[in-house]
PDB file of C-alpha atoms in Angstrom:
ATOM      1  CA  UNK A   1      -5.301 -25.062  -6.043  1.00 83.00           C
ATOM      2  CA  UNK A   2      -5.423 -21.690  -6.627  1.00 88.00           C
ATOM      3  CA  UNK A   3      -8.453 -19.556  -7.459  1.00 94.00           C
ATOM      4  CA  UNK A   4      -8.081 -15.693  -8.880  1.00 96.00           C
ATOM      5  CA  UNK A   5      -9.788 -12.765  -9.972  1.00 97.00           C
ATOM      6  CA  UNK A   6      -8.510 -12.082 -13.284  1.00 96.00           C
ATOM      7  CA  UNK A   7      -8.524  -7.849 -14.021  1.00 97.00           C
ATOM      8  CA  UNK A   8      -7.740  -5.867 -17.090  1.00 97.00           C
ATOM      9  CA  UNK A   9      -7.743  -1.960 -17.497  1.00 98.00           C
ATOM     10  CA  UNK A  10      -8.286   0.830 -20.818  1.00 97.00           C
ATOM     11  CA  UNK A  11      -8.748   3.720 -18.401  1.00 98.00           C
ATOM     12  CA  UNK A  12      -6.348   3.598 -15.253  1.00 98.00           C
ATOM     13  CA  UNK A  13      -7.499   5.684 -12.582  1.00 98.00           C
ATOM     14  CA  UNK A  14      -6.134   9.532 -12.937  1.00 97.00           C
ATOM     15  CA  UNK A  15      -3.711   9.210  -9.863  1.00 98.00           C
ATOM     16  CA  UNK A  16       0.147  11.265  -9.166  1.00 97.00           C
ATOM     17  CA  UNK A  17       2.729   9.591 -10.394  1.00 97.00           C
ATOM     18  CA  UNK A  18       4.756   7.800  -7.136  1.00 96.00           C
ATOM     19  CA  UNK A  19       7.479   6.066  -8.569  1.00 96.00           C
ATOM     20  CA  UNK A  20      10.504   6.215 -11.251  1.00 96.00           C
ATOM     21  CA  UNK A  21      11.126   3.384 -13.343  1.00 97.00           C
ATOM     22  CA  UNK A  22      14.628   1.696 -13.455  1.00 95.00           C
ATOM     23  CA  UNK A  23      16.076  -0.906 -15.052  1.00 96.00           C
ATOM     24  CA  UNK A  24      15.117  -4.240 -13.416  1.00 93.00           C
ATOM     25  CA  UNK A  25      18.695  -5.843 -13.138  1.00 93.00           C
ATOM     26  CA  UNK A  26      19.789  -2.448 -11.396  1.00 93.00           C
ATOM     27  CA  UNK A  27      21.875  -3.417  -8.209  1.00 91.00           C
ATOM     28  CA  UNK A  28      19.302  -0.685  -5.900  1.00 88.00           C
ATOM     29  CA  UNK A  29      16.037  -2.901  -7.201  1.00 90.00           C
ATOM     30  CA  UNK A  30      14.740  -5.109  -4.941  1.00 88.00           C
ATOM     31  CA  UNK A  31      15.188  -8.780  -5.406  1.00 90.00           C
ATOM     32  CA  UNK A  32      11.551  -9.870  -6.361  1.00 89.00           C
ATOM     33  CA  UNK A  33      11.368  -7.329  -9.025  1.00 90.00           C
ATOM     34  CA  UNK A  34      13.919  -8.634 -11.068  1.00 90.00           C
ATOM     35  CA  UNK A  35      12.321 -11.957 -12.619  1.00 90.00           C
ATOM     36  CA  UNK A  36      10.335  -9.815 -14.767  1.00 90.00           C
ATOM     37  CA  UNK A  37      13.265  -7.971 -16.693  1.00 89.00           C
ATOM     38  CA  UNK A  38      12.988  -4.892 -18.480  1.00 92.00           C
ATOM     39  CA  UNK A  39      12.520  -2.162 -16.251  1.00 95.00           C
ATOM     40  CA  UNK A  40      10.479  -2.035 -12.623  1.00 96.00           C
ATOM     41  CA  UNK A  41       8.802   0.950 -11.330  1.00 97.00           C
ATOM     42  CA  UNK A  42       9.677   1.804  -7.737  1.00 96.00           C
ATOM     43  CA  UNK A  43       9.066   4.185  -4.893  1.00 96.00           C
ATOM     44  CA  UNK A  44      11.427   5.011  -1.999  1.00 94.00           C
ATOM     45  CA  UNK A  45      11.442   6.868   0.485  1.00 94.00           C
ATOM     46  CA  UNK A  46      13.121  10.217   0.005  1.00 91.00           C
ATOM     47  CA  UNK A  47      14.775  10.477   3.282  1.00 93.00           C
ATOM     48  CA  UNK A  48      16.280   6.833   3.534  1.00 93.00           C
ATOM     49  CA  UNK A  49      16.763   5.125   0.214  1.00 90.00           C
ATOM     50  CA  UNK A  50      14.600   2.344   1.028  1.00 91.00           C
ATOM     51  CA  UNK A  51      12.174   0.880  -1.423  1.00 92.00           C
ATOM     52  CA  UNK A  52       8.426   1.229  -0.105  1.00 95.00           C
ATOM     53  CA  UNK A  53       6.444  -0.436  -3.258  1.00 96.00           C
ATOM     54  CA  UNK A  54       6.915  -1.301  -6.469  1.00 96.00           C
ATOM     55  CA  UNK A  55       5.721  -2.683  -9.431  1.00 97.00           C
ATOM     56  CA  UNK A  56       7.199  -5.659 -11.996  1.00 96.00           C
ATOM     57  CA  UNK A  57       5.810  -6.020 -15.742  1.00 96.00           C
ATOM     58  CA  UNK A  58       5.072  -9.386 -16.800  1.00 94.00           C
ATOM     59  CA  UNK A  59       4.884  -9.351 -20.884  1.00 92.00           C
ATOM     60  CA  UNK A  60       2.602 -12.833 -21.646  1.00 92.00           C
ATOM     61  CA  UNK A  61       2.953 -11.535 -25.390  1.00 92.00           C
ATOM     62  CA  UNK A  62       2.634  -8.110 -27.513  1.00 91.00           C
ATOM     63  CA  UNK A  63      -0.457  -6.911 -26.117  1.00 93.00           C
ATOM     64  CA  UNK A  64      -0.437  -8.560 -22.400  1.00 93.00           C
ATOM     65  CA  UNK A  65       1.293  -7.100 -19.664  1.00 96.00           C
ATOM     66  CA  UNK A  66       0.489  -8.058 -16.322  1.00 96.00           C
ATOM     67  CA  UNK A  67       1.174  -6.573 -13.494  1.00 97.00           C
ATOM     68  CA  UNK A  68       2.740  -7.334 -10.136  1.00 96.00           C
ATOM     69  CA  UNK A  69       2.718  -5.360  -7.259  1.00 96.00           C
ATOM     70  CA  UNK A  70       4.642  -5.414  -3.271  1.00 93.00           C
ATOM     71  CA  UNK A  71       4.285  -2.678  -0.625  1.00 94.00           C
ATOM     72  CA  UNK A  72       6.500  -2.810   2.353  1.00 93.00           C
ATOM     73  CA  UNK A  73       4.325  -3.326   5.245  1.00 93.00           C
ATOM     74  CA  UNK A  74       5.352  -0.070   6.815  1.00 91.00           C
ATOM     75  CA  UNK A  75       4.016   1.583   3.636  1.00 93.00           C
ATOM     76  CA  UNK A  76       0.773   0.671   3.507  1.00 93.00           C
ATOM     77  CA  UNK A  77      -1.861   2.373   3.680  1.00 92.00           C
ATOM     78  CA  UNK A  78      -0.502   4.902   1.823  1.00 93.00           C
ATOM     79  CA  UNK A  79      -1.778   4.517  -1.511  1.00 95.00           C
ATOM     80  CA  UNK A  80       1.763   3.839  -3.379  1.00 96.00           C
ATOM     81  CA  UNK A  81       1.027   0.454  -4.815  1.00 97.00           C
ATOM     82  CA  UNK A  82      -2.754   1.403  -6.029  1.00 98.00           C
ATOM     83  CA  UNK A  83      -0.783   5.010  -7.803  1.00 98.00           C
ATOM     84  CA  UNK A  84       2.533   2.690  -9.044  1.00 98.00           C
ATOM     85  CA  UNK A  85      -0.058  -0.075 -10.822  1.00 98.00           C
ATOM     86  CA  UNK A  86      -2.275   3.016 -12.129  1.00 98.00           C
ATOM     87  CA  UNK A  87       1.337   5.039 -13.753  1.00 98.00           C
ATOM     88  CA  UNK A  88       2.283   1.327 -15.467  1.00 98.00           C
ATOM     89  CA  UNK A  89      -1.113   1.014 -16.801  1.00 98.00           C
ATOM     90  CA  UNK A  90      -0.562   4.710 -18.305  1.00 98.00           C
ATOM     91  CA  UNK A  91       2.569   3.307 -19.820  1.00 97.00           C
ATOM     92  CA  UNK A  92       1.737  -0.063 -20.654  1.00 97.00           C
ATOM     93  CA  UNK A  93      -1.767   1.547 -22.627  1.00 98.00           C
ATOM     94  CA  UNK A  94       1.057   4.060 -24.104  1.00 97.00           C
ATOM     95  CA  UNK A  95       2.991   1.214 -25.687  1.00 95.00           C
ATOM     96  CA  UNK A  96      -0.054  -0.283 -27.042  1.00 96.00           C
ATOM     97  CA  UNK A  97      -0.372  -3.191 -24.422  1.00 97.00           C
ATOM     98  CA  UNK A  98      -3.349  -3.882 -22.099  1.00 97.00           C
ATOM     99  CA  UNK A  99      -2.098  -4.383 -18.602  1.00 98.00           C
ATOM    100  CA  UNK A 100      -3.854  -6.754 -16.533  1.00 97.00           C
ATOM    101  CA  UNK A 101      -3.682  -7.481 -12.777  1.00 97.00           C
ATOM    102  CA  UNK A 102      -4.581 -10.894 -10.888  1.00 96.00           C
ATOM    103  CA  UNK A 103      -5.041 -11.520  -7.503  1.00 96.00           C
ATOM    104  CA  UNK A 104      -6.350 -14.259  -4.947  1.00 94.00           C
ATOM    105  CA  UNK A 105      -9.884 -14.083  -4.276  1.00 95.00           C
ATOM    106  CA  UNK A 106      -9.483 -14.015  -0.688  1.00 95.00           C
ATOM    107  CA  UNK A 107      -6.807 -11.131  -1.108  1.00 95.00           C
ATOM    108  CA  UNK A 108      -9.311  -7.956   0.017  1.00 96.00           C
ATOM    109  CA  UNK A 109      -6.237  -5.680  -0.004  1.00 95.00           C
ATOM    110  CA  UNK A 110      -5.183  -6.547  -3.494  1.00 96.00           C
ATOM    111  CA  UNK A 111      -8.522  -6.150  -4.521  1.00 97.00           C
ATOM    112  CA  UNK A 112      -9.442  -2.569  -3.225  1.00 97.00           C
ATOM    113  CA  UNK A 113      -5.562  -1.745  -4.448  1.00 97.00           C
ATOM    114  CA  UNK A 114      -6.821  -2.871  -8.596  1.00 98.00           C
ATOM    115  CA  UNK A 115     -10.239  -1.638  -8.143  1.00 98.00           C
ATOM    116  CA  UNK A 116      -8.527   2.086  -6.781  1.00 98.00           C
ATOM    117  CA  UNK A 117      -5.931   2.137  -9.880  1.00 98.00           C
ATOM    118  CA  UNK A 118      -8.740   1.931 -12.343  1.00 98.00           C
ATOM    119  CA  UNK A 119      -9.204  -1.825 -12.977  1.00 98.00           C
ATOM    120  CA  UNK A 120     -12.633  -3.686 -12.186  1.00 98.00           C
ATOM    121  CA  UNK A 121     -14.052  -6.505 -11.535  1.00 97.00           C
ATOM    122  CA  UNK A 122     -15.718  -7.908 -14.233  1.00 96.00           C
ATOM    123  CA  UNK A 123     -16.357 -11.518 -12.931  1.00 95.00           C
ATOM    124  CA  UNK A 124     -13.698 -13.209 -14.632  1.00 95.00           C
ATOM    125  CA  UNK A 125     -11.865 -15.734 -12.815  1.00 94.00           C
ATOM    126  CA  UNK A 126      -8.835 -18.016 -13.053  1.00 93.00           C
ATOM    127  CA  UNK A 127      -7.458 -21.483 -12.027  1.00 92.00           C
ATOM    128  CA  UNK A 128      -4.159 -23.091 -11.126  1.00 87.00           C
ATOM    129  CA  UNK A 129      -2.776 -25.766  -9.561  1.00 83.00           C
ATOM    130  CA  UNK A 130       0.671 -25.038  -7.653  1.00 67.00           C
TER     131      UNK A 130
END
């Protein structure tokens, strides 16, 4: 059973930009990223190449887009993955979507990462069974 804390932002939190987006099925994207098609945002590191965080778009129809995102462990706690889901949401509002975000309950880090990019809790919650 799974239990989640369903998110949704209008006004992404004014953060830098930290990533460029590229086309999902590009051979430099990182496996997990390309499920979702179209085109992931990523950041890497400007000295190696390697990816530190990015972000997948999930379309569920023409107005939700929900986002998913993965930090390297070395890169965390640098605030890439709460300024890569706020520069989606900037793009996703752009194209006239609403991006949402969901995350375990018990996941504090994901949490603190949606609430920093500009999405809140609002109490709504979701169910699954895996």
């Amino acid at each position: 059973l799974f239990t989640g804390v369903f998110r949704w932002s209008t006004a992404p939190a004014h953060l830098p930009d930290a990533g460029t987006w590229i086309a999902a099925d590009d051979p430099s994207v990182p496996e997990w990223l390309r499920p979702f098609g179209g085109e992931a945002l990523v950041a890497v590191d400007p000295d190696t190449g390697e990816h530190l965080s990015g972000v997948g778009i999930k379309r569920h129809d023409a107005v939700g887009y929900e986002l998913a995102v993965v930090t390297r462990p070395a890169a965390e706690g640098r605030g890439l993955g709460r300024r890569l889901v706020a520069q989606a949401a900037r793009r996703v509002l752009d194209e006239g979507g609403l991006p949402t975000y969901l995350h375990a309950v018990s996941n504090h880090a994901s949490a603190h990462l949606a609430t920093a990019a500009g999405f809140p809790d609002v109490g709504w919650s979701v169910y699954g069974a895996g």
